[in-house]
mmCIF file of C-alpha atoms and ligand atoms in Angstrom:
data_model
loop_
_atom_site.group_PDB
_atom_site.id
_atom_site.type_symbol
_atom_site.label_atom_id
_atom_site.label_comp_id
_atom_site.label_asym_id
_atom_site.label_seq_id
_atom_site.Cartn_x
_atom_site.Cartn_y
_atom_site.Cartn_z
ATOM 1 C CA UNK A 1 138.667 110.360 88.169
ATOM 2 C CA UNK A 2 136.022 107.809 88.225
ATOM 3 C CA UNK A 3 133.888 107.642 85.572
ATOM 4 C CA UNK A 4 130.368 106.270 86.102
ATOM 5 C CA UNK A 5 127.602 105.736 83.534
ATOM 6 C CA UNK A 6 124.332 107.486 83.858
ATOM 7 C CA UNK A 7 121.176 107.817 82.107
ATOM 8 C CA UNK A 8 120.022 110.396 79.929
ATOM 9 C CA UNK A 9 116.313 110.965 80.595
ATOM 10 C CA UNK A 10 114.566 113.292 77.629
ATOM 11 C CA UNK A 11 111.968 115.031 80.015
ATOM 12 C CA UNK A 12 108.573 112.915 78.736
ATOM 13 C CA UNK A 13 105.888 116.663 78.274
ATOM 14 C CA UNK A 14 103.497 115.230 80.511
ATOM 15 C CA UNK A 15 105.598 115.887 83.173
ATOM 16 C CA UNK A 16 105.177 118.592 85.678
ATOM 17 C CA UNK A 17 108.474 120.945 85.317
ATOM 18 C CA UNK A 18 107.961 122.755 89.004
ATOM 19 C CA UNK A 19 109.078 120.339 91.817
ATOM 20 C CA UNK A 20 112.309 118.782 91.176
ATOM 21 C CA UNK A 21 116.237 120.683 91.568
ATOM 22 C CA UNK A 22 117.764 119.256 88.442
ATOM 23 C CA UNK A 23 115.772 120.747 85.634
ATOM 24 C CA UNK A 24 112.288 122.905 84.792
ATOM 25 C CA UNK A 25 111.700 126.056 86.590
ATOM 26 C CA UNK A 26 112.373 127.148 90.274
ATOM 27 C CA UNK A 27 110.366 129.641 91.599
ATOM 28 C CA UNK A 28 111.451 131.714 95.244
ATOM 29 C CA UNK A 29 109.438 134.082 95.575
ATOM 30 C CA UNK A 30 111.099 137.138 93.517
ATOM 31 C CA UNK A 31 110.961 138.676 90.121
ATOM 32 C CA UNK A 32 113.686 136.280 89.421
ATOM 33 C CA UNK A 33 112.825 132.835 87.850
ATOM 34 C CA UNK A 34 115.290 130.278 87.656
ATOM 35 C CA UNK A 35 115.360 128.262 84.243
ATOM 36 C CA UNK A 36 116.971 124.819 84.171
ATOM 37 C CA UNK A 37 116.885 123.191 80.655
ATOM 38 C CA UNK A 38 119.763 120.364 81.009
ATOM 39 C CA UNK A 39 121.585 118.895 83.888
ATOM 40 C CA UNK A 40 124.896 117.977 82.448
ATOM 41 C CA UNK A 41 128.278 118.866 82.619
ATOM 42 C CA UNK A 42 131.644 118.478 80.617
ATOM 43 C CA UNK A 43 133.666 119.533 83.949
ATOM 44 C CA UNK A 44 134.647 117.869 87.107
ATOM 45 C CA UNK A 45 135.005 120.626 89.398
ATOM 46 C CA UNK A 46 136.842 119.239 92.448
ATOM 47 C CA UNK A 47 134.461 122.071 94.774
ATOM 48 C CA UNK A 48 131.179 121.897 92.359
ATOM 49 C CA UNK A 49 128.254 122.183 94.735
ATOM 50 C CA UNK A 50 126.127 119.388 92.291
ATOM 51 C CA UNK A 51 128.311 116.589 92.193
ATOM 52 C CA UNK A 52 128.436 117.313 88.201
ATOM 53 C CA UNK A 53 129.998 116.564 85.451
ATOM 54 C CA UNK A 54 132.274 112.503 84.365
ATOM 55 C CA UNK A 55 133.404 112.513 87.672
ATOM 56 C CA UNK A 56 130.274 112.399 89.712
ATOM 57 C CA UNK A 57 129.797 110.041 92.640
ATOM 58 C CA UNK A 58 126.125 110.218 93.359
ATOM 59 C CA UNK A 59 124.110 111.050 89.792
ATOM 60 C CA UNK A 60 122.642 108.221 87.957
ATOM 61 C CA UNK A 61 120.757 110.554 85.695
ATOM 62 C CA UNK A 62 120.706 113.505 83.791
ATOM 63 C CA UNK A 63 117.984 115.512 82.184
ATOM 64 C CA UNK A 64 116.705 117.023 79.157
ATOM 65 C CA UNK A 65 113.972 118.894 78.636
ATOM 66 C CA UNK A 66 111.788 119.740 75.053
ATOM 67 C CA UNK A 67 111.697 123.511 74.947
ATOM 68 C CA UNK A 68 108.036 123.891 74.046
ATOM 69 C CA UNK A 69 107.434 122.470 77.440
ATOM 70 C CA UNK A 70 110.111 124.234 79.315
ATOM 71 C CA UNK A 71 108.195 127.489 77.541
ATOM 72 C CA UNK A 72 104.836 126.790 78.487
ATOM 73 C CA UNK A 73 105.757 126.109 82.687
ATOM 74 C CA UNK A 74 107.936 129.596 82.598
ATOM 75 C CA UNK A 75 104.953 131.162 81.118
ATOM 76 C CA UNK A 76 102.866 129.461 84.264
ATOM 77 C CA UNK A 77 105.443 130.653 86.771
ATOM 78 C CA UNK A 78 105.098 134.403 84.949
ATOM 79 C CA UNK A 79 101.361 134.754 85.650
ATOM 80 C CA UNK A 80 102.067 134.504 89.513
ATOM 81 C CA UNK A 81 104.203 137.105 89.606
ATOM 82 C CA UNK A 82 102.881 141.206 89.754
ATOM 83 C CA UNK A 83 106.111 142.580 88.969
ATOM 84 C CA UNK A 84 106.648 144.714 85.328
ATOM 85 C CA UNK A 85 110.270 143.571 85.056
ATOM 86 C CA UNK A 86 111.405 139.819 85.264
ATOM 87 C CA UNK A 87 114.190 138.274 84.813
ATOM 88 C CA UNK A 88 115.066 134.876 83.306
ATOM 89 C CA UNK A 89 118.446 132.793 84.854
ATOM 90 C CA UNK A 90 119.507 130.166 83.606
ATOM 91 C CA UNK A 91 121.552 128.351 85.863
ATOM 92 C CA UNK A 92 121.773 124.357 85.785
ATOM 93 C CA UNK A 93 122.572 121.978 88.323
ATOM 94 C CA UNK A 94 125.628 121.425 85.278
ATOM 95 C CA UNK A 95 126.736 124.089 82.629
ATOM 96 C CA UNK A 96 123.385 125.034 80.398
ATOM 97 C CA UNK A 97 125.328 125.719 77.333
ATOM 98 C CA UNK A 98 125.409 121.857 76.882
ATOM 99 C CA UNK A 99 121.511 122.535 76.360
ATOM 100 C CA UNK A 100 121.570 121.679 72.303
ATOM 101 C CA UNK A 101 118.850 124.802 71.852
ATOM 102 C CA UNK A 102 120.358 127.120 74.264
ATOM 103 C CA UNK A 103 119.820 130.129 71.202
ATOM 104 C CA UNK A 104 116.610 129.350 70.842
ATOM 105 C CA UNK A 105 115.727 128.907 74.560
ATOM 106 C CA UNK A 106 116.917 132.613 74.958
ATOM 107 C CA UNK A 107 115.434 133.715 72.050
ATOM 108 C CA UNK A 108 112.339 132.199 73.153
ATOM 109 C CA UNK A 109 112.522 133.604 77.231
ATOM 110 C CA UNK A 110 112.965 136.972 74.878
ATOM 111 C CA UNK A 111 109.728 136.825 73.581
ATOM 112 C CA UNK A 112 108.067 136.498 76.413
ATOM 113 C CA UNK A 113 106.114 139.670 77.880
ATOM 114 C CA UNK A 114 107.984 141.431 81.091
ATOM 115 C CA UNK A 115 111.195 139.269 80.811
ATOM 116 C CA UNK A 116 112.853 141.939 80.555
ATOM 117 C CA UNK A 117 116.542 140.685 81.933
ATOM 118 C CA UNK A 118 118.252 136.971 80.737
ATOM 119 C CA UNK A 119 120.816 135.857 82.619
ATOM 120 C CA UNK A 120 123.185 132.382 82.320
ATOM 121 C CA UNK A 121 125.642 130.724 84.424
ATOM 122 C CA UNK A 122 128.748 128.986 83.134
ATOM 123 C CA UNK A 123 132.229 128.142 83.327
ATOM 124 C CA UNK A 124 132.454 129.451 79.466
ATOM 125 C CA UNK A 125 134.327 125.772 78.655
ATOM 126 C CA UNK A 126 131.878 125.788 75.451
ATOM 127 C CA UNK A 127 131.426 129.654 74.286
ATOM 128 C CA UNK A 128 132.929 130.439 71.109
ATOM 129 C CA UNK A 129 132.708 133.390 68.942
ATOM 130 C CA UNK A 130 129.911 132.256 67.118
ATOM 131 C CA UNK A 131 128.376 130.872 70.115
ATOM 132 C CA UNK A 132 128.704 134.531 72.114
ATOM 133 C CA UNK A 133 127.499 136.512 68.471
ATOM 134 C CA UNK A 134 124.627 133.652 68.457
ATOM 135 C CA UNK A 135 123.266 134.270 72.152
ATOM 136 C CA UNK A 136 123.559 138.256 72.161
ATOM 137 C CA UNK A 137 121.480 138.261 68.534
ATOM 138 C CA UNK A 138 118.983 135.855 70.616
ATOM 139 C CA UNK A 139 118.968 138.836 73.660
ATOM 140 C CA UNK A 140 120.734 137.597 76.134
ATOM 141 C CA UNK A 141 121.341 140.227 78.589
ATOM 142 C CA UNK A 142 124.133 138.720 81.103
ATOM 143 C CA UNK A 143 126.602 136.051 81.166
ATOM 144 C CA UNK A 144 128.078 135.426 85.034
ATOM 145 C CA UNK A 145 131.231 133.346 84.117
ATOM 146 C CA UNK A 146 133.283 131.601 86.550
ATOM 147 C CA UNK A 147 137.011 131.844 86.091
ATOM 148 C CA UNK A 148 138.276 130.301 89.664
ATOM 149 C CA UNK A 149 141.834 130.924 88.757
ATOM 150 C CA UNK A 150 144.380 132.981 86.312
ATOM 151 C CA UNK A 151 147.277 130.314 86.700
ATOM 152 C CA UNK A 152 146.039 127.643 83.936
ATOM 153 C CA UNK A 153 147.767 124.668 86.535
ATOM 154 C CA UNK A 154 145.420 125.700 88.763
ATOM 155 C CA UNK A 155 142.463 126.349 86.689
ATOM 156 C CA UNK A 156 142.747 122.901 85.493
ATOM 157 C CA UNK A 157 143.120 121.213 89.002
ATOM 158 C CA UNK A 158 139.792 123.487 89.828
ATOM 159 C CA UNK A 159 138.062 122.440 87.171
ATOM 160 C CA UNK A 160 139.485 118.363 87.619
ATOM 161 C CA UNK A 161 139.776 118.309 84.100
ATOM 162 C CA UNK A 162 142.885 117.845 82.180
ATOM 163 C CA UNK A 163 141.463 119.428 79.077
ATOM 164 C CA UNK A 164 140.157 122.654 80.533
ATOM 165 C CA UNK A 165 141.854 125.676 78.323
ATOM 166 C CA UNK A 166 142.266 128.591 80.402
ATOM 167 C CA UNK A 167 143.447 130.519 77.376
ATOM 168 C CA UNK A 168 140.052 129.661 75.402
ATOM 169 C CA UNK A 169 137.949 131.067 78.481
ATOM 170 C CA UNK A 170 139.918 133.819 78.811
ATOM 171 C CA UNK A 171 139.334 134.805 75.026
ATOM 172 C CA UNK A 172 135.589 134.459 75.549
ATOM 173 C CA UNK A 173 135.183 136.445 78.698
ATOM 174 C CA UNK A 174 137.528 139.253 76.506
ATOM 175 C CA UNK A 175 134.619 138.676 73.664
ATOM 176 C CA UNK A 176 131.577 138.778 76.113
ATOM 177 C CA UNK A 177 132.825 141.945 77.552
ATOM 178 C CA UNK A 178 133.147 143.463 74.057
ATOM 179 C CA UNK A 179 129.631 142.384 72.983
ATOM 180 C CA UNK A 180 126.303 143.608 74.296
ATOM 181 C CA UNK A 181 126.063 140.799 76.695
ATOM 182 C CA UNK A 182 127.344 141.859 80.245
ATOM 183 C CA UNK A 183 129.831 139.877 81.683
ATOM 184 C CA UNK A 184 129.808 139.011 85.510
ATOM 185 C CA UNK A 185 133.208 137.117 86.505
ATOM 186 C CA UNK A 186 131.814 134.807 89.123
ATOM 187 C CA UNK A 187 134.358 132.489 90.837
ATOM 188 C CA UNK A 188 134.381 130.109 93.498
ATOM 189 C CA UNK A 189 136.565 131.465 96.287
ATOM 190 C CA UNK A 190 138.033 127.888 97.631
ATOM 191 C CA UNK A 191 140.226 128.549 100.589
ATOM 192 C CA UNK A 192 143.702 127.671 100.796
ATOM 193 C CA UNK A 193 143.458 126.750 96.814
ATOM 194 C CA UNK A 194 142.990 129.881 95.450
ATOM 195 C CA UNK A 195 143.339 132.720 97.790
ATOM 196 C CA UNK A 196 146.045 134.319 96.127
ATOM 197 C CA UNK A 197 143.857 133.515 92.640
ATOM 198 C CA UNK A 198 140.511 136.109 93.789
ATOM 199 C CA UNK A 199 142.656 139.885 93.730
ATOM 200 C CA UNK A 200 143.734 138.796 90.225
ATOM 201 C CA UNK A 201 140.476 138.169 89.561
ATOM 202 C CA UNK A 202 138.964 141.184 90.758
ATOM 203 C CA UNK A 203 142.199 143.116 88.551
ATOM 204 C CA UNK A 204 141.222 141.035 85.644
ATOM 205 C CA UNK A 205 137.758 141.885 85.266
ATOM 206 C CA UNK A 206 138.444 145.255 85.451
ATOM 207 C CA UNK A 207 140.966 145.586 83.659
ATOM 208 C CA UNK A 208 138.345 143.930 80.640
ATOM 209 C CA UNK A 209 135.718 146.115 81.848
ATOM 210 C CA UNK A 210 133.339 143.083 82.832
ATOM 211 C CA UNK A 211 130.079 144.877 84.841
ATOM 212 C CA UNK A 212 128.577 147.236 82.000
ATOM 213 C CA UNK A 213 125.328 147.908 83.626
ATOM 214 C CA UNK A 214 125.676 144.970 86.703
ATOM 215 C CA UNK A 215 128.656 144.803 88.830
ATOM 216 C CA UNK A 216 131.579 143.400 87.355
ATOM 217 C CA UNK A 217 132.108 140.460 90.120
ATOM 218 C CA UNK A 218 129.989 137.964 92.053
ATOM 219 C CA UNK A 219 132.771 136.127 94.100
ATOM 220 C CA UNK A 220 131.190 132.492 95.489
ATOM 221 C CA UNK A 221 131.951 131.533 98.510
ATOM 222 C CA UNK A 222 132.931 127.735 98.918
ATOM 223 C CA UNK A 223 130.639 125.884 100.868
ATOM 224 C CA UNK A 224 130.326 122.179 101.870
ATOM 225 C CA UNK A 225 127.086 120.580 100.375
ATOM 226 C CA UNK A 226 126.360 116.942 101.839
ATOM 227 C CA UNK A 227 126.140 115.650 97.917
ATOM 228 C CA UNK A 228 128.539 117.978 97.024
ATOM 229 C CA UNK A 229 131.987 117.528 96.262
ATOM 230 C CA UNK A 230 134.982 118.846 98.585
ATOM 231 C CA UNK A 231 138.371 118.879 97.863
ATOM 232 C CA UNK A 232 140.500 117.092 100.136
ATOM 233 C CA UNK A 233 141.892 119.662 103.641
ATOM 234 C CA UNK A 234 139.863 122.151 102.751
ATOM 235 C CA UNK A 235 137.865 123.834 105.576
ATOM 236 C CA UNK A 236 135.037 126.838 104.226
ATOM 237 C CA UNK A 237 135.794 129.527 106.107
ATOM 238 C CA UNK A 238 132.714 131.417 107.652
ATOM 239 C CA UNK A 239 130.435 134.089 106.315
ATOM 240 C CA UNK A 240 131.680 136.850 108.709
ATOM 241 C CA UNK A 241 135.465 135.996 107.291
ATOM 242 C CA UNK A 242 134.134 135.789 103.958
ATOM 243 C CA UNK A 243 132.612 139.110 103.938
ATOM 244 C CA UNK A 244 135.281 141.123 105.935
ATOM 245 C CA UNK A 245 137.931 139.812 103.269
ATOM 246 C CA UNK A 246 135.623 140.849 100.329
ATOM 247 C CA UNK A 247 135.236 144.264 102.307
ATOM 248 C CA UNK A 248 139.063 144.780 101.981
ATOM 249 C CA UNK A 249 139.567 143.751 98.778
ATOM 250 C CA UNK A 250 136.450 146.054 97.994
ATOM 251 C CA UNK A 251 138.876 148.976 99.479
ATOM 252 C CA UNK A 252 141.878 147.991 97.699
ATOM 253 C CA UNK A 253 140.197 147.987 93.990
ATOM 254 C CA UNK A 254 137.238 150.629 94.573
ATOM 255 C CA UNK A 255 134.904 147.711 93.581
ATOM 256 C CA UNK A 256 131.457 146.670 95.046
ATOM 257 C CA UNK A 257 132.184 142.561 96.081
ATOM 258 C CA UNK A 258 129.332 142.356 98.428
ATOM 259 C CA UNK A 259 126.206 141.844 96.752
ATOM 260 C CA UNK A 260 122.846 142.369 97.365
ATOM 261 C CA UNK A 261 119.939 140.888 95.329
ATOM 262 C CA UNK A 262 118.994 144.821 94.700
ATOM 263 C CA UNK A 263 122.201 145.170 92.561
ATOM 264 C CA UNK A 264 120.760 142.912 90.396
ATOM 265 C CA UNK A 265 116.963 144.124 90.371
ATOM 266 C CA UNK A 266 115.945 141.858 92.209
ATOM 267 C CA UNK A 267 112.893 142.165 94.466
ATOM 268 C CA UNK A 268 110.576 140.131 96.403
ATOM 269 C CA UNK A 269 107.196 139.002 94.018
ATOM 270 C CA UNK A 270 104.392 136.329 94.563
ATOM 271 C CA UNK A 271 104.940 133.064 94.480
ATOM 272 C CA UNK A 272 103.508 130.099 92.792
ATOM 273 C CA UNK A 273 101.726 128.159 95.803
ATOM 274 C CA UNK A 274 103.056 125.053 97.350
ATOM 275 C CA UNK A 275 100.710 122.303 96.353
ATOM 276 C CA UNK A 276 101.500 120.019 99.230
ATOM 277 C CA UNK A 277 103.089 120.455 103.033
ATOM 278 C CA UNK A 278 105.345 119.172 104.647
ATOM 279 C CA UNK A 279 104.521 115.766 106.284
ATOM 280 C CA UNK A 280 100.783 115.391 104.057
ATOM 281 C CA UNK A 281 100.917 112.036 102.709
ATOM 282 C CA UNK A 282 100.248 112.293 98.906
ATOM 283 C CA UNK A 283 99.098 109.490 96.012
ATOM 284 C CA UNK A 284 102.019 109.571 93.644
ATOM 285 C CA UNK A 285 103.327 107.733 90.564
ATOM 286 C CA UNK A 286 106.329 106.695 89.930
ATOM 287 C CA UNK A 287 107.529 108.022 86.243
ATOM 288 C CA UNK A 288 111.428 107.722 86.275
ATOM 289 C CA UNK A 289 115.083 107.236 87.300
ATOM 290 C CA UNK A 290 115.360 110.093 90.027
ATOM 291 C CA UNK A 291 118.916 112.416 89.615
ATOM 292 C CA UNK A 292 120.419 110.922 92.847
ATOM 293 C CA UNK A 293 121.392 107.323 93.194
ATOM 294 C CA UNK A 294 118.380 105.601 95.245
ATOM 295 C CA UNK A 295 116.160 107.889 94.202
ATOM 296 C CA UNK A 296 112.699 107.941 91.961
ATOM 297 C CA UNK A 297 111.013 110.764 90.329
ATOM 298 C CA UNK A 298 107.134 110.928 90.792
ATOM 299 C CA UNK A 299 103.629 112.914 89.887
ATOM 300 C CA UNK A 300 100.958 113.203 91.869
ATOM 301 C CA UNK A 301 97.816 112.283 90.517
ATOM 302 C CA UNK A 302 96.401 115.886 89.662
ATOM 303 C CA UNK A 303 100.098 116.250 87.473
ATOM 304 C CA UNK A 304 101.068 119.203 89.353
ATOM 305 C CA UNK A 305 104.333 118.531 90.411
ATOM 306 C CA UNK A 306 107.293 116.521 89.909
ATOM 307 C CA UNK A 307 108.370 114.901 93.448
ATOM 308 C CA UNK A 308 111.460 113.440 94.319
ATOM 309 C CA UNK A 309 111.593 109.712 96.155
ATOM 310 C CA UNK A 310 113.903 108.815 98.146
ATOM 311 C CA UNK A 311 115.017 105.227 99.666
ATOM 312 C CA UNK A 312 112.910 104.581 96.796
ATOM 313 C CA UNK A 313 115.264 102.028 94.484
ATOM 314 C CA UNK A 314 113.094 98.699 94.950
ATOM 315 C CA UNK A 315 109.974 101.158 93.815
ATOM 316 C CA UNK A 316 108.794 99.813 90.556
ATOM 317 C CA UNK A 317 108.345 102.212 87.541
ATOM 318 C CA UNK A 318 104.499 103.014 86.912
ATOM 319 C CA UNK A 319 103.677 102.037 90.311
ATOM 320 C CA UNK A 320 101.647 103.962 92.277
ATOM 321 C CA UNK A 321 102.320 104.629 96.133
ATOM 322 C CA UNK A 322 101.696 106.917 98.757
ATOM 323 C CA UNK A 323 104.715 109.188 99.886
ATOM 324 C CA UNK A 324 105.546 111.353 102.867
ATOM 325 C CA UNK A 325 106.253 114.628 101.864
ATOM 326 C CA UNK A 326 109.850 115.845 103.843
ATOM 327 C CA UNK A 327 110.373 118.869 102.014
ATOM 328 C CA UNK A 328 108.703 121.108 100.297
ATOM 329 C CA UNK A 329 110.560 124.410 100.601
ATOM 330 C CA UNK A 330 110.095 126.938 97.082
ATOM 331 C CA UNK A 331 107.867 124.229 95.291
ATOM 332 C CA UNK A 332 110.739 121.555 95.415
ATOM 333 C CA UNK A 333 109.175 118.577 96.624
ATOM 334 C CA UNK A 334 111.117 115.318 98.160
ATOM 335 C CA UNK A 335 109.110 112.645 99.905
ATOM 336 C CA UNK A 336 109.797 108.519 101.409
ATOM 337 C CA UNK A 337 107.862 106.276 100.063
ATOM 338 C CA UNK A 338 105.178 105.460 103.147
HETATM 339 S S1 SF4 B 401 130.992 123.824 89.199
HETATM 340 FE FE1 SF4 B 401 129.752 124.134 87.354
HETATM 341 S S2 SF4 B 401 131.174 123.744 85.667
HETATM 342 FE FE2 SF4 B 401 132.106 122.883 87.489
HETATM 343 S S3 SF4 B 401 131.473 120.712 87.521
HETATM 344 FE FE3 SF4 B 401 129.981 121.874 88.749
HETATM 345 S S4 SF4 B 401 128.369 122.398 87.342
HETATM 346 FE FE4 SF4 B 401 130.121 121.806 86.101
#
């Protein structure tokens, strides 16, 4: 494992939180708004889709961001949207329960009018028993909890982390599902890992009744991101195989495995507007370390939106340049320095 130092960048509140992957809020177009308070990670997945976590190759930061600021942009994201019921996920580019407030950023989403679901993603590493008691006083409505394996030899090779206790995980997906939180077991079907690992799974969760009012399972599939990380021979197998297998395993257990954002009440909804195209050349400053190695974060002069720069390492911080925009798909921005 190699072990590379980052930086830890406390989110300044003058900075835009729609526009960049790692943290703030995503927005894409449904009823659903994505909430990313932290970036970091205390496992080294050997599939994880973010490069998280000690081991990561390609981050040289990770993010934190003031809760009275992440607040005030899901509030801003909220009046777009026409629908009566919203839902709040939390789901980090690392595992949000290493967010120090993560009580009090439920508790908070709780409070807000017509967010009426709150959802989380983790690997459950960090619940406890306080921790659950803590987040279902605070309303959460849903933990989806990724258990990739029931052997613990394998959960700790999945997880590339000598320390990972499948026994303690275990316990607190037992705990969630007794608790008014749901519990969605969620893992990461990695082929030719653990293909024997996903029926035990699917036994497992029903056998602790995980998928009170959602459905019990959300099996990933594995696929091969260009910063993410891949284990070494393995080859993702297509959708069409993906599905078909879920389809059988679906027969065998008399369990829905292939989901549909309508499971989950999810439906289409306004979206916040894109404040710049693709290929419009925009006046930017630079404001700090960007998540990827290379990379620069910058605002645009209005303060609108957080931008990713690439090939942008020789860019001085606090200057200000003009940038290319590249992509802008669901208000996350990246642009080259022009
Ligand atoms: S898959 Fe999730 S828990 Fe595992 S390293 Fe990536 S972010 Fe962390």
């Amino acid at each position: 494992m190699t072990l590379r130092q980052r930086t830890l960048v406390e989110v300044p509140i003058n900075w835009p939180l729609i526009g960049c992957i790692a943290f703030g809020v995503i927005d894409r177009g449904t009823n659903l708004i994505q909430v990313r308070p932290s970036s970091s990670c205390t496992l080294s997945c050997i599939f994880c889709s973010t490069d998280a976590g000690p081991s990561s190759r390609n981050r040289q930061a990770e993010y934190l961001v003031d809760l009275d600021h992440l607040i005030e942009w899901v509030k801003a994201v909220i009046k777009f949207k026409r629908s009566k019921s919203l839902e709040a996920h939390i789901d980090t580019v690392g595992d949000p329960l290493l967010y120090p407030k993560i009580v009090d950023l439920v508790h908070r989403l709780s409070e807000l009018p017509r967010v009426k679901i709150i959802s989380m993603q983790t690997h459950g590493y960090l619940l406890s028993y306080k921790l659950i008691s803590d987040l279902e006083a605070a309303g959460l409505s849903r933990i989806n909890l990724s258990i990739d394996s029931l052997n613990p030899r394998l959960a700790k090779k999945l997880a590339g982390t000598q320390h990972y206790d499948l026994s303690h995980v275990l316990n607190m997906a037992e705990a969630i599902s007794n608790s008014k939180i749901d519990l969605l077991i969620a893992p990461v079907w990695v082929p030719g890992l653990n293909d024997q690992e996903i029926p035990r799974i699917v036994e497992y969760a029903l056998k602790i009744k995980a998928g009170k009012y959602w459905p019990p399972l959300g099996i990933q599939k594995f696929v091969s991101h260009k910063y993410g990380r891949k284990p070494k021979g393995v080859k993702p197998i297509t959708w069409f195989k993906f599905y078909k297998e879920l389809r059988k395993l679906e027969d065998k257990f008399k369990v829905k495995l292939v989901l549909k954002p309508e499971d989950f009440g999810i439906v289409k909804d306004l979206k916040v507007p894109l404040s710049f195209k693709k290929g419009e050349k925009v006046r930017v400053q630079v404001v700090g370390l960007g998540w990827l190695r290379g990379e620069k974060l910058a605002v645009d002069l209005h303060q609108e939106r957080i931008i990713t720069l690439i090939n942008a390492s020789n860019i001085e911080l606090g200057s200000i340049v003009h940038a290319r925009i590249l992509a802008c798909k669901d208000n996350i921005y990246v642009a080259e320095p022009v």
